[in-house]
CSV table of C-alpha atoms in Angstrom, one decimal:
chain,number,residue,atom,x,y,z
A,279,GLY,CA,48.4,117.3,59.4
A,280,LYS,CA,48.8,121.4,60.3
A,281,GLN,CA,48.7,120.5,63.9
A,282,ARG,CA,51.0,118.4,63.8
A,283,ALA,CA,54.0,120.2,62.0
A,284,ALA,CA,53.3,122.8,64.5
A,285,LEU,CA,54.7,119.9,67.2
A,286,ILE,CA,57.6,119.3,65.5
A,287,SER,CA,58.7,122.8,64.6
A,288,ASN,CA,58.4,123.4,68.2
A,289,GLY,CA,60.7,120.4,68.7
A,290,ILE,CA,57.8,118.9,71.3
A,291,GLU,CA,57.8,115.2,70.6
A,292,ASP,CA,61.8,115.8,70.3
A,293,GLU,CA,61.7,115.6,73.8
A,294,GLU,CA,59.4,113.3,73.8
A,295,ILE,CA,61.7,110.9,72.1
A,296,LYS,CA,64.3,112.0,73.5
A,297,LYS,CA,62.9,110.8,76.9
A,298,LYS,CA,62.5,107.9,75.1
A,299,LEU,CA,65.5,107.0,74.4
A,300,SER,CA,66.9,108.2,77.9
A,301,LYS,CA,64.5,106.3,79.4
A,302,LYS,CA,65.6,102.7,77.3
A,303,LEU,CA,69.2,103.3,78.2
A,304,ASN,CA,68.8,103.8,82.1
A,305,LYS,CA,67.0,100.8,81.6
A,306,GLY,CA,69.8,98.7,79.6
A,307,GLN,CA,72.8,101.0,82.3
A,308,ALA,CA,71.0,99.2,85.5
A,309,LYS,CA,70.7,95.6,83.4
A,310,ILE,CA,74.5,95.4,82.9
A,311,SER,CA,75.3,96.9,86.3
A,312,LYS,CA,73.4,94.3,88.1
A,313,VAL,CA,74.6,91.9,86.2
A,314,LEU,CA,77.9,93.0,86.6
A,315,GLY,CA,77.4,93.4,89.7
A,316,THR,CA,76.6,89.7,90.2
A,317,VAL,CA,79.8,88.3,88.7
A,318,GLU,CA,81.2,90.7,91.0
A,319,LYS,CA,79.6,89.0,94.0
A,320,ILE,CA,80.2,85.5,92.2
A,321,LEU,CA,83.8,86.8,91.5
A,322,SER,CA,84.5,87.2,95.6
A,323,VAL,CA,82.7,84.7,97.0
A,324,THR,CA,85.2,82.4,94.8
A,325,LEU,CA,87.8,84.3,95.6
A,326,CYS,CA,87.5,83.4,99.5
A,327,VAL,CA,86.5,79.8,98.9
A,328,TYR,CA,89.8,79.6,96.4
A,329,PHE,CA,92.0,81.3,99.4
A,330,CYS,CA,90.8,80.0,102.3
A,331,LEU,CA,91.5,76.6,100.6
A,332,LEU,CA,94.7,77.0,100.5
A,333,LEU,CA,95.4,78.3,103.5
A,334,VAL,CA,94.4,75.2,104.6
A,335,ILE,CA,96.4,73.2,102.3
A,336,THR,CA,99.4,75.1,103.6
A,337,GLY,CA,98.3,74.2,107.1
A,338,VAL,CA,97.7,70.3,105.8
A,339,SER,CA,101.3,70.8,103.9
A,340,SER,CA,103.3,71.9,107.4
A,341,CYS,CA,101.7,69.2,109.7
A,342,ARG,CA,104.5,67.3,111.4
A,343,GLY,CA,106.1,65.3,109.3
A,344,GLU,CA,107.6,62.2,111.3
A,345,ASP,CA,103.7,62.0,112.2
A,346,LYS,CA,102.6,58.4,110.2
A,347,VAL,CA,99.8,59.8,107.4
A,348,LYS,CA,96.3,57.1,108.5
A,349,ASN,CA,92.7,57.6,106.0
A,350,LEU,CA,92.9,60.2,104.5
A,351,PRO,CA,96.0,61.6,102.7
A,352,ALA,CA,98.5,63.8,103.4
A,353,ILE,CA,99.9,67.1,101.3
A,354,LYS,CA,103.1,67.3,101.5
A,355,VAL,CA,105.9,69.5,99.4
A,356,ILE,CA,109.0,68.1,98.4
A,357,ALA,CA,112.3,69.8,100.2
A,358,SER,CA,114.2,68.2,97.7
A,359,THR,CA,116.4,67.0,93.7
A,360,SER,CA,117.1,63.4,95.1
A,361,MET,CA,114.5,61.7,93.2
A,362,SER,CA,114.6,65.1,90.1
A,363,GLU,CA,115.8,62.2,87.5
A,364,ARG,CA,117.4,59.4,86.9
A,365,TYR,CA,120.9,59.3,87.6
A,366,GLU,CA,122.7,56.9,84.3
A,367,ASN,CA,124.5,54.3,86.4
A,368,ASN,CA,120.4,53.9,88.3
A,369,LYS,CA,120.6,50.5,85.5
A,370,TYR,CA,116.9,49.2,87.2
A,371,LEU,CA,115.4,53.0,86.6
A,372,PHE,CA,115.3,53.0,82.4
A,373,GLU,CA,115.3,49.0,82.6
A,374,ASN,CA,112.0,48.9,84.5
A,375,ASP,CA,110.9,52.4,82.2
A,376,ILE,CA,110.5,54.2,85.7
A,377,THR,CA,109.7,57.9,84.6
A,378,ASP,CA,107.7,58.8,87.7
A,379,GLN,CA,110.7,61.8,89.0
A,380,LEU,CA,109.5,64.4,91.5
A,381,GLN,CA,111.0,67.6,91.4
A,382,MET,CA,111.9,70.1,94.1
A,383,PHE,CA,108.7,72.1,95.2
A,384,ASP,CA,106.4,69.5,93.7
A,385,VAL,CA,103.2,68.9,95.9
A,386,VAL,CA,102.8,65.8,96.3
A,387,LEU,CA,99.4,63.1,97.7
A,388,LEU,CA,101.0,61.2,99.9
A,389,HIS,CA,99.0,57.6,101.6
A,390,GLU,CA,98.6,55.6,104.3
A,391,LEU,CA,101.1,52.4,104.2
A,392,PRO,CA,100.0,49.6,103.2
A,393,LYS,CA,100.4,46.4,105.3
A,394,GLU,CA,104.6,45.7,105.5
A,395,GLU,CA,104.4,42.3,103.0
A,396,ASP,CA,101.8,44.1,100.6
A,397,LEU,CA,105.3,46.7,100.1
A,398,LYS,CA,106.9,46.1,96.7
A,399,LEU,CA,110.1,47.3,95.0
A,400,TYR,CA,110.5,50.7,93.1
A,401,ASP,CA,106.6,51.7,95.7
A,402,ILE,CA,108.2,55.8,96.3
A,403,VAL,CA,107.7,55.9,100.5
A,404,VAL,CA,108.6,58.4,102.9
A,405,TYR,CA,110.3,56.8,105.8
A,406,GLU,CA,112.2,59.0,109.0
A,407,HIS,CA,115.9,58.0,108.7
A,408,ILE,CA,118.4,57.8,111.9
A,409,SER,CA,119.3,61.4,111.9
A,410,GLY,CA,115.9,62.2,112.4
A,411,ALA,CA,115.2,63.6,108.7
A,412,LEU,CA,112.8,63.0,106.3
A,413,LEU,CA,113.5,61.3,103.2
A,414,ILE,CA,111.1,60.2,100.4
A,415,HIS,CA,113.0,58.1,97.9
A,416,ARG,CA,112.7,54.4,95.7
A,417,ILE,CA,112.7,51.3,97.5
A,418,ILE,CA,115.2,49.5,94.5
A,419,ASN,CA,115.5,46.3,97.0
A,420,ILE,CA,114.1,44.1,99.6
A,421,GLU,CA,114.8,41.3,102.4
A,422,GLU,CA,112.5,39.1,102.9
A,423,PRO,CA,112.8,37.9,106.6
A,424,ASN,CA,115.5,35.6,107.7
A,425,GLU,CA,118.1,34.0,110.5
A,426,ASP,CA,119.2,37.1,110.7
A,427,HIS,CA,115.8,39.4,111.0
A,428,PRO,CA,113.4,36.9,111.2
A,429,ASN,CA,110.2,38.6,112.5
A,430,GLU,CA,110.4,41.6,109.1
A,431,ARG,CA,111.8,42.7,105.9
A,432,TYR,CA,114.7,45.1,105.4
A,433,PHE,CA,114.2,47.1,102.5
A,434,LEU,CA,116.7,49.0,100.6
A,435,LEU,CA,116.0,52.8,99.2
A,436,GLN,CA,117.4,54.9,97.4
A,437,GLY,CA,116.8,58.6,95.7
A,438,ASP,CA,116.3,58.3,91.5
A,439,ALA,CA,118.9,61.1,90.5
A,440,VAL,CA,121.3,59.7,93.9
A,441,HIS,CA,124.4,58.0,93.5
A,442,TYR,CA,123.8,55.4,96.8
A,443,PRO,CA,121.7,54.0,98.5
A,444,ASP,CA,120.4,54.6,101.4
A,445,SER,CA,121.6,53.4,104.9
A,446,PHE,CA,120.1,49.7,105.4
A,447,PRO,CA,118.8,48.6,106.7
A,448,VAL,CA,115.5,50.3,105.9
A,449,ARG,CA,112.7,49.0,108.2
A,450,TYR,CA,108.8,48.9,108.2
A,451,SER,CA,108.9,51.2,111.9
A,452,GLN,CA,110.6,54.2,109.7
A,453,MET,CA,108.5,54.2,107.3
A,454,ARG,CA,105.5,57.6,106.9
A,455,SER,CA,103.6,57.5,104.1
A,456,ILE,CA,103.8,56.3,99.9
A,457,TYR,CA,103.2,58.0,97.3
A,458,TYR,CA,101.3,56.5,94.5
A,459,GLY,CA,101.8,59.3,91.9
A,460,ASP,CA,99.3,62.5,92.9
A,461,ARG,CA,101.4,66.1,92.4
A,462,ILE,CA,100.8,69.1,91.4
A,463,PRO,CA,104.5,70.4,89.9
A,464,ASN,CA,106.2,73.0,90.9
A,465,VAL,CA,103.6,75.3,93.1
A,466,GLY,CA,105.6,74.1,96.7
A,467,SER,CA,107.2,77.4,96.6
A,468,PHE,CA,104.3,79.6,96.6
A,469,VAL,CA,103.1,76.7,99.3
A,470,TYR,CA,106.0,78.0,101.5
A,471,PHE,CA,105.4,81.5,100.9
A,472,MET,CA,101.9,80.9,102.2
A,473,GLN,CA,103.3,78.9,105.2
A,474,SER,CA,105.5,82.5,105.8
A,475,PRO,CA,104.1,84.7,108.3
A,476,ALA,CA,104.6,87.4,105.0
A,477,GLY,CA,101.9,84.6,104.1
A,478,ILE,CA,99.7,83.9,105.8
A,479,MET,CA,99.6,88.4,106.4
A,480,CYS,CA,99.0,88.5,103.0
A,481,LEU,CA,96.0,85.9,102.6
A,482,ILE,CA,94.4,87.4,105.3
A,483,LEU,CA,94.6,91.0,104.2
A,484,LEU,CA,92.9,89.9,100.5
A,485,VAL,CA,90.0,87.7,102.2
A,486,VAL,CA,89.3,90.9,104.0
A,487,ALA,CA,89.3,93.2,100.7
A,488,LEU,CA,87.5,90.7,98.9
A,489,ILE,CA,84.5,90.9,101.8
A,490,LEU,CA,84.6,93.9,102.5
A,491,MET,CA,84.8,95.6,98.6
A,492,PRO,CA,80.2,94.6,98.1
A,493,ILE,CA,79.6,96.3,101.2
A,494,ALA,CA,81.5,99.6,100.2
A,495,ASP,CA,80.0,99.3,96.6
A,496,ASN,CA,76.6,100.0,98.8
A,497,TYR,CA,77.3,103.1,99.9
């Protein structure tokens, strides 16, 4: 008892207690640092994959518009307001409760055209106008083959927000793709930015930074 009292009074056991506590704290900090390092690596890889996917998406969406969509869906950005709302005089929209309007800067998924005979009223298709512009509008009337055009159907198209139909006739050969309702609202402006030189440079810098950060932490 006297020897233990002497040890305590001399502070020897205090030092041992401090050392034990210090070891426990160091182990705890090491575990926390290891966990944080793992989380950081996971986040870095995730962000790299995310930005690479963005690069692919922006590349796909900037493909030449006059090409027909085949096999795989194509990602495009809506660049006008012609389908953004239901114009009150377009009665067919209200009578058939059609509410799949497209806003400017929506990103849409376009699919390969079905056969000509499988196109139906109120389908939304992309077609090439005689001016060379690409329009995404709705089929509002179909004229079946007759004496004037015995071998093909004629299609009348119109934007939901537009007062008048497009130039008539629109032939199947002018059509490029069809829209089935898959869209991401309001991210097209970001896609446009990512297609610009400044956006591509930002993307490259972000990817490089994410790759170099874990390497720098090891030094």
